PDB file of C-alpha atoms and ligand atoms in Angstrom:
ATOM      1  CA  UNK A   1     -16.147  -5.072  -4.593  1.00 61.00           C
ATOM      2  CA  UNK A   2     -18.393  -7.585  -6.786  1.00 70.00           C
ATOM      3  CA  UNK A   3     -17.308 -11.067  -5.092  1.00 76.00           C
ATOM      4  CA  UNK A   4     -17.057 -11.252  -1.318  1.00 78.00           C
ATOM      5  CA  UNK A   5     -13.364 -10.748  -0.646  1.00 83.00           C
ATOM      6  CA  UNK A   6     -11.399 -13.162   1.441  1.00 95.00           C
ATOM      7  CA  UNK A   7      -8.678 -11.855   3.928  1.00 98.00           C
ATOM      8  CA  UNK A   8      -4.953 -10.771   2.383  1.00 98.00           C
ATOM      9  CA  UNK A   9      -2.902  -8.297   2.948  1.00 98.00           C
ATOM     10  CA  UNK A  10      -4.264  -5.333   0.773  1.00 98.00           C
ATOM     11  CA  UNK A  11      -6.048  -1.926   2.157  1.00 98.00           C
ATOM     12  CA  UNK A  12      -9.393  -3.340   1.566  1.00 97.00           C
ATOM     13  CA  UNK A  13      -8.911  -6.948   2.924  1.00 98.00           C
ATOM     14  CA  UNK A  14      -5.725  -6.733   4.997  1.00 98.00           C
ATOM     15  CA  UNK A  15      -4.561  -6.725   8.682  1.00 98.00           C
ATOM     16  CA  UNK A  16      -6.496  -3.333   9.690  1.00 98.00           C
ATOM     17  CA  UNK A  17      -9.673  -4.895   8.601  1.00 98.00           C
ATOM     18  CA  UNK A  18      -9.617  -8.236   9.524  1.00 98.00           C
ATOM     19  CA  UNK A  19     -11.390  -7.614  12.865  1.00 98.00           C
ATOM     20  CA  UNK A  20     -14.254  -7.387  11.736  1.00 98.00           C
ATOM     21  CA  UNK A  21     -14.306 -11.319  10.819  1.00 98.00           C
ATOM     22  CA  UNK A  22     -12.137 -12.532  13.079  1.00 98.00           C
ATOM     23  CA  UNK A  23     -12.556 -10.551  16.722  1.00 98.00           C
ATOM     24  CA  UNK A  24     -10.220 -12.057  17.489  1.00 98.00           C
ATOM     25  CA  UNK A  25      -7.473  -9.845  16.229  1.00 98.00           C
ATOM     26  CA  UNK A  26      -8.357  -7.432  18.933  1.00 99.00           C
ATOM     27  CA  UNK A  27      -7.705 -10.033  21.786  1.00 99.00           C
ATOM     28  CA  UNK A  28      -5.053 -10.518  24.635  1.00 99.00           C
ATOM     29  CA  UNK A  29      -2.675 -12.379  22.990  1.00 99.00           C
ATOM     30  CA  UNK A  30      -2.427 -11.756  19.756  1.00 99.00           C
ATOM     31  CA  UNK A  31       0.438 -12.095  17.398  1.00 99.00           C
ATOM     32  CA  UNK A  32       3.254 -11.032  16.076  1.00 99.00           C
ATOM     33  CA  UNK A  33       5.007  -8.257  18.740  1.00 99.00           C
ATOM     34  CA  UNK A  34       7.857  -6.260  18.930  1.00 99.00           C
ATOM     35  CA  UNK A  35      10.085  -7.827  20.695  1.00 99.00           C
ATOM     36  CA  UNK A  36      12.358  -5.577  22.812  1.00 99.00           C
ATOM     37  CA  UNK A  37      15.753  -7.482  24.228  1.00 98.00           C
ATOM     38  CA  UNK A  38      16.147  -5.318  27.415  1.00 98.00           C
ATOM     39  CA  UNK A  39      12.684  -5.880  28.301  1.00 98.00           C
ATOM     40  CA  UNK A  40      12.397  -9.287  28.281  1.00 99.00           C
ATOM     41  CA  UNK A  41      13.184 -11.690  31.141  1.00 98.00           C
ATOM     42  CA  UNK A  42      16.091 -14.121  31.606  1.00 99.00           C
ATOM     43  CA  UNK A  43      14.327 -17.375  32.362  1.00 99.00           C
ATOM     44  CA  UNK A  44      17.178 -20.163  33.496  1.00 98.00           C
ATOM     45  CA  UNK A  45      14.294 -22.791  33.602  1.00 98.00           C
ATOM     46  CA  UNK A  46      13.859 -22.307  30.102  1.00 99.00           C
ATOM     47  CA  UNK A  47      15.121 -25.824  28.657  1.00 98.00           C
ATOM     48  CA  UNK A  48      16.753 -25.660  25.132  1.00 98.00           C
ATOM     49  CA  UNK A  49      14.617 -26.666  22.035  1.00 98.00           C
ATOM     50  CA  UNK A  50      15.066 -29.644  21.223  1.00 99.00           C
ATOM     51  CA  UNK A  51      13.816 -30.173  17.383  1.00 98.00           C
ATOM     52  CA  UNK A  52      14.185 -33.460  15.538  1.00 98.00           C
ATOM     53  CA  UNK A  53      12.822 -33.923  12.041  1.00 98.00           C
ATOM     54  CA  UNK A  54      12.589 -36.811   9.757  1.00 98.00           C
ATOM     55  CA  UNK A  55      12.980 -35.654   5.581  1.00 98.00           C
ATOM     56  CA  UNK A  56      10.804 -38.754   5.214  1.00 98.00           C
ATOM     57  CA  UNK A  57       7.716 -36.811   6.233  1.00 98.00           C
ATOM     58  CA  UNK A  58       8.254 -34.210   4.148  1.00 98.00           C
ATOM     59  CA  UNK A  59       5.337 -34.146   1.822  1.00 98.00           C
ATOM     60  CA  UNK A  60       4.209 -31.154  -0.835  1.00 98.00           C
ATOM     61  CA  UNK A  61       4.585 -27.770  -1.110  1.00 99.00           C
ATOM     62  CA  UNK A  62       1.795 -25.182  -2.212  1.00 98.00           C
ATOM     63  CA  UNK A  63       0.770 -21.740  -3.095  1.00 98.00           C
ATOM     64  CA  UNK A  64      -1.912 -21.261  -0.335  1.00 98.00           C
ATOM     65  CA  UNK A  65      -2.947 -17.699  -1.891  1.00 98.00           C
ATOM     66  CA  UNK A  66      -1.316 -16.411   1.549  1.00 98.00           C
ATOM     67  CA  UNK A  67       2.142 -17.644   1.679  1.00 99.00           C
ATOM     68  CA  UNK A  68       4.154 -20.653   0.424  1.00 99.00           C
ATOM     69  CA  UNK A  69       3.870 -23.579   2.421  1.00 99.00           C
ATOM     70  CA  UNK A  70       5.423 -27.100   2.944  1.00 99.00           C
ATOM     71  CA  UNK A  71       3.403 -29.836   4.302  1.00 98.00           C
ATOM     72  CA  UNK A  72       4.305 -33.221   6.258  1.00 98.00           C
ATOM     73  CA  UNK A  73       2.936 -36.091   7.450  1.00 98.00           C
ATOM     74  CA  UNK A  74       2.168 -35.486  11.358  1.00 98.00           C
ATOM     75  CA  UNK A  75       0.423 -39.283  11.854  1.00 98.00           C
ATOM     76  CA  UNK A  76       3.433 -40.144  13.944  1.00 98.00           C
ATOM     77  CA  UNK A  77       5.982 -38.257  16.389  1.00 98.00           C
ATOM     78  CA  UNK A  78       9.055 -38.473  14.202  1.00 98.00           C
ATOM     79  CA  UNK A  79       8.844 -34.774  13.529  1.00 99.00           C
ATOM     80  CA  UNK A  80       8.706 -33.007  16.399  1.00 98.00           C
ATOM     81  CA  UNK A  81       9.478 -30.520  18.921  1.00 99.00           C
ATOM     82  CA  UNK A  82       9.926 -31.494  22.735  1.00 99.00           C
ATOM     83  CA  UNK A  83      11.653 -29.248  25.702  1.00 99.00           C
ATOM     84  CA  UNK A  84      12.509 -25.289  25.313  1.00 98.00           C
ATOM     85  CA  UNK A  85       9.447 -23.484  27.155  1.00 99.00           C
ATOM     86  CA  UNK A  86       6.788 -26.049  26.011  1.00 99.00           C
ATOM     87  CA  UNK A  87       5.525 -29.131  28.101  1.00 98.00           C
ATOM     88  CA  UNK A  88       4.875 -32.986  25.748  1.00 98.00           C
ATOM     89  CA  UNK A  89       5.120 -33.029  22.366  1.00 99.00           C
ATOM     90  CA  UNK A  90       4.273 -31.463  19.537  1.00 99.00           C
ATOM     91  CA  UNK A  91       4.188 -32.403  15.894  1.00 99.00           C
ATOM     92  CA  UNK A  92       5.425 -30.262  12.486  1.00 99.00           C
ATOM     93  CA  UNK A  93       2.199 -29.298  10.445  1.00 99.00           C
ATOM     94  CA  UNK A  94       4.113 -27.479   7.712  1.00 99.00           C
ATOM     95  CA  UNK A  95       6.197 -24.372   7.505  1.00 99.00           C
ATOM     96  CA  UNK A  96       5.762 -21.012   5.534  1.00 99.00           C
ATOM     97  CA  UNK A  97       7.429 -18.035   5.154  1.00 99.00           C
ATOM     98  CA  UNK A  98       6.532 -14.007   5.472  1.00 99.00           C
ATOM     99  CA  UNK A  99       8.073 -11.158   3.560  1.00 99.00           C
ATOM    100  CA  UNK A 100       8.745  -7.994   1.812  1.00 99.00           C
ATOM    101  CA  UNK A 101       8.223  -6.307  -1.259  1.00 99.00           C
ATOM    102  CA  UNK A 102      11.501  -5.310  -0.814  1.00 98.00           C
ATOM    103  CA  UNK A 103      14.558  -5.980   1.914  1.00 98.00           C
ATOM    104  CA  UNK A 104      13.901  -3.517   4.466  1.00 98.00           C
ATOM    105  CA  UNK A 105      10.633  -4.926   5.520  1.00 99.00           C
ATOM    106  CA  UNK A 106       8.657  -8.785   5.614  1.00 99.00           C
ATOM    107  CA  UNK A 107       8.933  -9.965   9.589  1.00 99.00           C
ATOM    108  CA  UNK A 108       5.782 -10.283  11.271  1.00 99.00           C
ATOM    109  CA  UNK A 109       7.581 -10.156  14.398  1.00 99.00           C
ATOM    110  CA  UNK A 110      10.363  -6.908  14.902  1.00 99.00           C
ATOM    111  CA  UNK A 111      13.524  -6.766  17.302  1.00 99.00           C
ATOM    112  CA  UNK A 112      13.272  -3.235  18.771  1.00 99.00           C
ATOM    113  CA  UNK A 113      11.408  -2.182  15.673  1.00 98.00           C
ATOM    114  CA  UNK A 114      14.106  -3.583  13.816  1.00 98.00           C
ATOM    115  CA  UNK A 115      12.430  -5.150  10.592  1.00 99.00           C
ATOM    116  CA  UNK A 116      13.675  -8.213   8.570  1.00 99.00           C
ATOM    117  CA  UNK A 117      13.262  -9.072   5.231  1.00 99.00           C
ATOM    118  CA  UNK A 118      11.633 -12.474   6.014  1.00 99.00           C
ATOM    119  CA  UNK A 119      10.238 -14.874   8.763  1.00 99.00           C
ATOM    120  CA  UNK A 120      10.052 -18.930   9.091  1.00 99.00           C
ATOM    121  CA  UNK A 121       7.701 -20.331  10.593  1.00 99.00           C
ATOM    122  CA  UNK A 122       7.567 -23.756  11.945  1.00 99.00           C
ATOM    123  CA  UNK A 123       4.022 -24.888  13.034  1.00 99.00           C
ATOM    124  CA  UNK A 124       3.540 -27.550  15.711  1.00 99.00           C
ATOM    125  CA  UNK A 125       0.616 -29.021  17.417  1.00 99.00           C
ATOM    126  CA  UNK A 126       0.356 -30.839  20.639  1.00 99.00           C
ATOM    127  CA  UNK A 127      -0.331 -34.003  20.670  1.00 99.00           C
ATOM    128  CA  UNK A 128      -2.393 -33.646  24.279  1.00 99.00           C
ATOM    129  CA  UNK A 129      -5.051 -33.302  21.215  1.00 99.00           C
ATOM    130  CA  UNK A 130      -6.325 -35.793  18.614  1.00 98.00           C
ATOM    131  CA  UNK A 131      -5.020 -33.965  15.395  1.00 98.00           C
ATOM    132  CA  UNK A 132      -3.794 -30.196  14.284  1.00 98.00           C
ATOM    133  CA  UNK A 133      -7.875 -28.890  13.488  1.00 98.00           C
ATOM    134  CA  UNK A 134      -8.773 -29.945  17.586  1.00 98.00           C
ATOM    135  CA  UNK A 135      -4.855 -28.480  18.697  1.00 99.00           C
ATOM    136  CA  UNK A 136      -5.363 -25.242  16.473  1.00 98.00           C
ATOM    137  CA  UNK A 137      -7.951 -23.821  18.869  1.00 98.00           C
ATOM    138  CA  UNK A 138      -6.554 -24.493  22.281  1.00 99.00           C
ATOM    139  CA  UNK A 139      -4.571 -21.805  24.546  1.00 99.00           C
ATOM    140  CA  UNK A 140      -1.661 -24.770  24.510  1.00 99.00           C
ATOM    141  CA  UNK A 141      -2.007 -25.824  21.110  1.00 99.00           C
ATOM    142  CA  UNK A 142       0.468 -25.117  19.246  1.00 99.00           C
ATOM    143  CA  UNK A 143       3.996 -24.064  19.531  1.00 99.00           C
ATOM    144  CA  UNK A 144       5.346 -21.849  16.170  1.00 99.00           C
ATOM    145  CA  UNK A 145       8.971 -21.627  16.119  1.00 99.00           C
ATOM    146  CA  UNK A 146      10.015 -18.521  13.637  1.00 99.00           C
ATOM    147  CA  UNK A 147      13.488 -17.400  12.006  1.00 99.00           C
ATOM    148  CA  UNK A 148      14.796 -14.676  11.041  1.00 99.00           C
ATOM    149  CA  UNK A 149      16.002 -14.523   7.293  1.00 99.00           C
ATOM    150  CA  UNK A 150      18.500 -11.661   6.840  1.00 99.00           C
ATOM    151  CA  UNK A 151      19.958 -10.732   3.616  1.00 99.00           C
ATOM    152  CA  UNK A 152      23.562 -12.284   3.258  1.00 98.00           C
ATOM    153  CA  UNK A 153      25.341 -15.254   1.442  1.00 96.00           C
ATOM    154  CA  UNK A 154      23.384 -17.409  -0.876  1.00 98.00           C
ATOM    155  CA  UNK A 155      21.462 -20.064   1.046  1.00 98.00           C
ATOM    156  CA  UNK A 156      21.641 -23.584  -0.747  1.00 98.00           C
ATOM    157  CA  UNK A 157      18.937 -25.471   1.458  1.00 98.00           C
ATOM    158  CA  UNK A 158      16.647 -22.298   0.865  1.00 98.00           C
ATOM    159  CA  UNK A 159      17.480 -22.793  -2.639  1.00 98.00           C
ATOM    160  CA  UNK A 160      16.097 -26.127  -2.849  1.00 98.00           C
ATOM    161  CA  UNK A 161      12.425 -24.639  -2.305  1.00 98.00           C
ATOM    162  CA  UNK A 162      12.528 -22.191  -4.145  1.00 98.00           C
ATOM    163  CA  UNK A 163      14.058 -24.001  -7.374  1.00 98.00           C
ATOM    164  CA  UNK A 164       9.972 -25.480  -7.059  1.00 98.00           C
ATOM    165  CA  UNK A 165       8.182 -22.076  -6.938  1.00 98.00           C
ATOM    166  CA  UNK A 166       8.260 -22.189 -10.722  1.00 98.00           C
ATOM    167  CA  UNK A 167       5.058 -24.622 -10.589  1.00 98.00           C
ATOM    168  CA  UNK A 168       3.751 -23.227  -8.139  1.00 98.00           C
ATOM    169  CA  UNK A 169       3.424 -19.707  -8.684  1.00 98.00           C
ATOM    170  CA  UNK A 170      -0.029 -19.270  -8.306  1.00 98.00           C
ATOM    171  CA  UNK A 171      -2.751 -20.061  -5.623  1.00 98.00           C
ATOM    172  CA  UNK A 172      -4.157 -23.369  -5.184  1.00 98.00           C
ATOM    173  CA  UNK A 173      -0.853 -24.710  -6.770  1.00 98.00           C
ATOM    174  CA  UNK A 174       1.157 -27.407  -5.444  1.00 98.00           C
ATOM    175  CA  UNK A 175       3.840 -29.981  -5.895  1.00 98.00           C
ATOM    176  CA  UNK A 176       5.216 -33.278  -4.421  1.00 98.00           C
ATOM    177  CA  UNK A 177       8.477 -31.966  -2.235  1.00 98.00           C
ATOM    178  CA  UNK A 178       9.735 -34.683  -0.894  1.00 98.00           C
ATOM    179  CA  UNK A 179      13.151 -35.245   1.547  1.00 98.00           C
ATOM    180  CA  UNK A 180      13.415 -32.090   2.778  1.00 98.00           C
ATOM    181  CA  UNK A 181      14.979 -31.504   6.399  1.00 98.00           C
ATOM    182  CA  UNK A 182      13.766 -28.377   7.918  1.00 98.00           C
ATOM    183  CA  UNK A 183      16.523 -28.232  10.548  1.00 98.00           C
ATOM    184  CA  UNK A 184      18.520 -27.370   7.336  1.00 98.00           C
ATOM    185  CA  UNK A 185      16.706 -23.861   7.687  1.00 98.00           C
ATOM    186  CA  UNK A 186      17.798 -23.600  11.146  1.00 98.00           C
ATOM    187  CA  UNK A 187      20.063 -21.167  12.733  1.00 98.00           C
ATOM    188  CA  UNK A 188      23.151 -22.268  14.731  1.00 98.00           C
ATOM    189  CA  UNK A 189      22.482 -21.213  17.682  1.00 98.00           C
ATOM    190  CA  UNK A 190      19.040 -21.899  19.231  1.00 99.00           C
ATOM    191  CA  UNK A 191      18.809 -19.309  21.147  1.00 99.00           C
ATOM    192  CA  UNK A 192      15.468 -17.894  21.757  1.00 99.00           C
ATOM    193  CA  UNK A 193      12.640 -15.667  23.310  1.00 99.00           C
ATOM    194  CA  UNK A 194       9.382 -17.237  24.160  1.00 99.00           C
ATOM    195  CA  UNK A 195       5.855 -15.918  24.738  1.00 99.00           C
ATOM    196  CA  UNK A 196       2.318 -16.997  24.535  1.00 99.00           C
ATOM    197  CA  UNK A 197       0.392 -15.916  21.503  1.00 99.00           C
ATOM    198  CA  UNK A 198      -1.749 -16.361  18.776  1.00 99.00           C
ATOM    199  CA  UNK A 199      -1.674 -17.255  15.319  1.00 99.00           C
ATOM    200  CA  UNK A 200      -0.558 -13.811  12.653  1.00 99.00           C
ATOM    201  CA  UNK A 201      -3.189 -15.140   9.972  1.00 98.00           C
ATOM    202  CA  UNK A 202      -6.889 -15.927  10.695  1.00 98.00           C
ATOM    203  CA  UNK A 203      -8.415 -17.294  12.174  1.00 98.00           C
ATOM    204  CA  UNK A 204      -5.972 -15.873  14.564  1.00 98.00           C
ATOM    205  CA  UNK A 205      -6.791 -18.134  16.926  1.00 98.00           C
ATOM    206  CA  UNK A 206      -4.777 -16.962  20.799  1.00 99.00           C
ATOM    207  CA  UNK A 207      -3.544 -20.792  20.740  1.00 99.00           C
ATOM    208  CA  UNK A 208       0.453 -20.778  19.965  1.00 99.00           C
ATOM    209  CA  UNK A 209       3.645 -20.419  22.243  1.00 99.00           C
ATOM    210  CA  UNK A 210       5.586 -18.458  20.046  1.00 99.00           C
ATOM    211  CA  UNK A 211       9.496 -19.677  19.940  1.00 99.00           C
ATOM    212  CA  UNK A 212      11.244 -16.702  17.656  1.00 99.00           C
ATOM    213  CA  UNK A 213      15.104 -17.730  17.171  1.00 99.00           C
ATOM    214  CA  UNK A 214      17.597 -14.878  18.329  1.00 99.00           C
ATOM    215  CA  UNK A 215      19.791 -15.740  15.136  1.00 99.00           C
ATOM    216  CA  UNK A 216      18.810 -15.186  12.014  1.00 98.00           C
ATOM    217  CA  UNK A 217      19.510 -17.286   8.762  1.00 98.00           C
ATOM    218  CA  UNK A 218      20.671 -15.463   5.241  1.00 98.00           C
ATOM    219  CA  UNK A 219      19.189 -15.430   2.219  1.00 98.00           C
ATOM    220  CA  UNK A 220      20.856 -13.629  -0.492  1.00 98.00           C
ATOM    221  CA  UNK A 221      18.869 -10.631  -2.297  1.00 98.00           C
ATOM    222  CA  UNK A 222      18.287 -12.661  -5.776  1.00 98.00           C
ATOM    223  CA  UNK A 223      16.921 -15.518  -3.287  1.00 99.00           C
ATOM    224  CA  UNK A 224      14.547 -12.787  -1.621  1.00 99.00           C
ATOM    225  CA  UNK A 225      13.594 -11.692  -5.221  1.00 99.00           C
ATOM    226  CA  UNK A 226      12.412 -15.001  -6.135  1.00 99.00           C
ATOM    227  CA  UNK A 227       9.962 -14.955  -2.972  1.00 99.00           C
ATOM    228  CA  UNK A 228       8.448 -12.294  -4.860  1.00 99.00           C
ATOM    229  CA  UNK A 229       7.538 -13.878  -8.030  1.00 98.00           C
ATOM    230  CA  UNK A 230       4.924 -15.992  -6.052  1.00 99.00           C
ATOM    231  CA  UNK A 231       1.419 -14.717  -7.007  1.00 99.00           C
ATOM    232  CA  UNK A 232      -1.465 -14.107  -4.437  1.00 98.00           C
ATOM    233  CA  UNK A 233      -3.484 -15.341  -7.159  1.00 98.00           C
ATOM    234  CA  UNK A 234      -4.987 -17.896  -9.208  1.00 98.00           C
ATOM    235  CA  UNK A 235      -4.021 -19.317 -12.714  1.00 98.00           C
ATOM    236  CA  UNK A 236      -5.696 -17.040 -15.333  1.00 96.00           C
ATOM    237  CA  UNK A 237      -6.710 -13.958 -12.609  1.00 98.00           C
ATOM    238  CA  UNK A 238      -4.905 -10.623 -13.059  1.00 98.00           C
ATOM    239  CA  UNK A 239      -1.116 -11.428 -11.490  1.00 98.00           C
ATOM    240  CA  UNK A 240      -0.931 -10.282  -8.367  1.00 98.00           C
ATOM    241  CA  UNK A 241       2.121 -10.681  -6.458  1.00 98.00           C
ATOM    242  CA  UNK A 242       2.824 -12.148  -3.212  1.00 99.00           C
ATOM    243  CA  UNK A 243       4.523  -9.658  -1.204  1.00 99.00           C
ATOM    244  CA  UNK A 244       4.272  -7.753   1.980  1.00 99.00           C
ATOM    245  CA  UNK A 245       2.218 -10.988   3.289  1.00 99.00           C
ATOM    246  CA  UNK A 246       2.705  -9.783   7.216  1.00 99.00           C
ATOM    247  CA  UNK A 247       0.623  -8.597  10.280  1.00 99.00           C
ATOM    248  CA  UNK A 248       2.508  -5.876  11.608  1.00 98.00           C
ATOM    249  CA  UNK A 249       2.963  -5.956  15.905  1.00 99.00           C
ATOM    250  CA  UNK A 250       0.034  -5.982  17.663  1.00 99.00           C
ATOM    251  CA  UNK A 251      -0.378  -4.999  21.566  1.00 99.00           C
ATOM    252  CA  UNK A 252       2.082  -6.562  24.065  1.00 99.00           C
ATOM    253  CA  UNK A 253      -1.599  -6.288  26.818  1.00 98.00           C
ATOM    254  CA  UNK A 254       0.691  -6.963  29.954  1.00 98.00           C
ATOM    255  CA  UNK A 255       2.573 -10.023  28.536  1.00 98.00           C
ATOM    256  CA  UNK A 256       5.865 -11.015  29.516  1.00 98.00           C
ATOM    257  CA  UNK A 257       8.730 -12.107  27.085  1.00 99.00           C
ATOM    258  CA  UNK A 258      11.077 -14.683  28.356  1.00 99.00           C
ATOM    259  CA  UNK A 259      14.569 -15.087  26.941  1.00 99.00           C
ATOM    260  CA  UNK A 260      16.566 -18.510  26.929  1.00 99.00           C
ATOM    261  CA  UNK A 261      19.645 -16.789  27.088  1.00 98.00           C
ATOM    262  CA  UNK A 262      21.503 -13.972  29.257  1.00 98.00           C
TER     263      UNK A 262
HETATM  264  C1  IL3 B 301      -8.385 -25.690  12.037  1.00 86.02           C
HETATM  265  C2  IL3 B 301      -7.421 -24.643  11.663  1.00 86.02           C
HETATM  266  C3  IL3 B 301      -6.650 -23.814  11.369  1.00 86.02           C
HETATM  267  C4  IL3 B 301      -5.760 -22.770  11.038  1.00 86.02           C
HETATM  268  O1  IL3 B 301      -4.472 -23.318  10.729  1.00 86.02           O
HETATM  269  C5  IL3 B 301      -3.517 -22.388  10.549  1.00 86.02           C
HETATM  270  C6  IL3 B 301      -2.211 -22.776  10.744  1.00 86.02           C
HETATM  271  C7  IL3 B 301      -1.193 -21.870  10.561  1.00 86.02           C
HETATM  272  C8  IL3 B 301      -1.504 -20.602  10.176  1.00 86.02           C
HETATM  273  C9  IL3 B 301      -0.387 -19.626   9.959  1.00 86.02           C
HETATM  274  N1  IL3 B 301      -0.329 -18.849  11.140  1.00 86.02           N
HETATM  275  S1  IL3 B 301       1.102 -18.357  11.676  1.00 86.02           S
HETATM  276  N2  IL3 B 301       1.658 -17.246  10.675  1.00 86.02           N
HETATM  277  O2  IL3 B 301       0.846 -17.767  12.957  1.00 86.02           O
HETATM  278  O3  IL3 B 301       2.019 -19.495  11.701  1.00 86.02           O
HETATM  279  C10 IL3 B 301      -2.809 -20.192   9.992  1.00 86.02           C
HETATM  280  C11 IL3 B 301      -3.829 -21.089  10.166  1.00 86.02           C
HETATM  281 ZN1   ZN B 302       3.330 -17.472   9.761  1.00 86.02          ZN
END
């Protein structure tokens, strides 16, 4: 290699190699699992989430060279996440998404090996800290809620982001995306398992309570397809498409999975 790679997804740079960077990523905690539904535990102290988002704070959306992302203000509480297993408050950061080069495979996390073709996430910090870079590193942190995207009907508030990845197609691009509710991208029923984790991307810092929504969302195949016109690289580099951007499950080390639900 002639320039010092940066982490991906590939052979040389990808999941299986980013230990030796990031430690880390052989930890305790670490992130995504398989989650098995007759192994975890009923919890009826589990609250359920309550999630309340303001479109107002919706700000840009960008190419990150690891995943699409959408961006919003977080300088006051008015999108947030309070109750289900967490403690306080905690602000939306931004969302991104995980997936496939094609529909059989793109969740980080698995349901009894059971693959998906995609995966929300919804990142939160708590606001115990000053600001998401001093929340990012502490075990209670952050709280990431993740969805399921299943292929089905044609999903019109998924559509709206992806009728921008035309500008932003390549890393380091991005766009003003404003008015967008994320609770749009929500399933119906919040049902949920819950378990303390780490972040599926390094620095892969042990510092999230993972939230992953029993129900998935659709997206149709053509919407899927347009996922996969996203490019891991920049403007005027060799394309390189953005697919198959997932850590695959890592050890469970002893932890317990609680369910909200019987
Ligand atoms: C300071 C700092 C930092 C790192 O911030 C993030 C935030 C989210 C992510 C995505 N991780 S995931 N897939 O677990 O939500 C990675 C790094
Ligand atoms: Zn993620």
């Amino acid at each position: 290699q002639t320039v010092t790679m940066s982490w991906g997804y590939k052979p040389n740079n990808g999941p299986q190699k980013w230990v030796e960077n990031f430690p880390i990523a052989d930890g305790v905690r670490q992130s995504p699992i398989d989650i098995v539904p007759g192994q975890a535990s009923y919890d009826a102290g589990l609250k359920p989430l309550d999630l309340k988002y303001d479109p107002s704070t919706c700000l840009d959306i960008l190419n990150n060279g690891h995943s699409v992302q959408v961006t919003f203000a977080d300088d006051t509480d008015s999108s947030r996440l309070t109750d289900g297993p967490i403690s306080g408050l905690y602000r939306l950061k931004q969302f991104h998404f995980h997936w496939g080069a094609s529909d059989d495979k793109g969740s980080e996390h698995t349901v009894a090996g059971t693959k998906y073709p995609a995966e929300l996430h919804l990142v939160h910090w708590n606001t115990k800290y000053a600001s998401f870079s001093e929340a990012a590193s502490k075990p209670d942190g952050l709280a990431v809620v993740g969805v399921f995207l299943k292929i089905g009907g044609e999903n019109p508030n998924l559509q709206k982001l992806l009728d921008a990845f035309d500008t932003i197609k390549s890393k380091g691009k991005q766009t003003s995306f404003a008015n967008f509710d994320p609770s749009t991208l929500l399933p119906g029923c919040l049902d949920y398992w819950t378990y303390d984790g780490s972040l599926t991307t390094p620095p892969l810092y042990e510092s999230v309570t993972w939230i992953v929504c029993k129900e998935p969302i659709t997206a149709s195949s053509g919407q899927m397809a347009k996922f996969r016109t996203l490019l891991f690289s920049a403007d005027g580099a060799a394309p390189d498409c953005m697919v198959n951007n997932y850590r695959p499950p890592q050890p469970l080390k002893g932890r317990t999975v609680r369910a909200s639900f019987k």
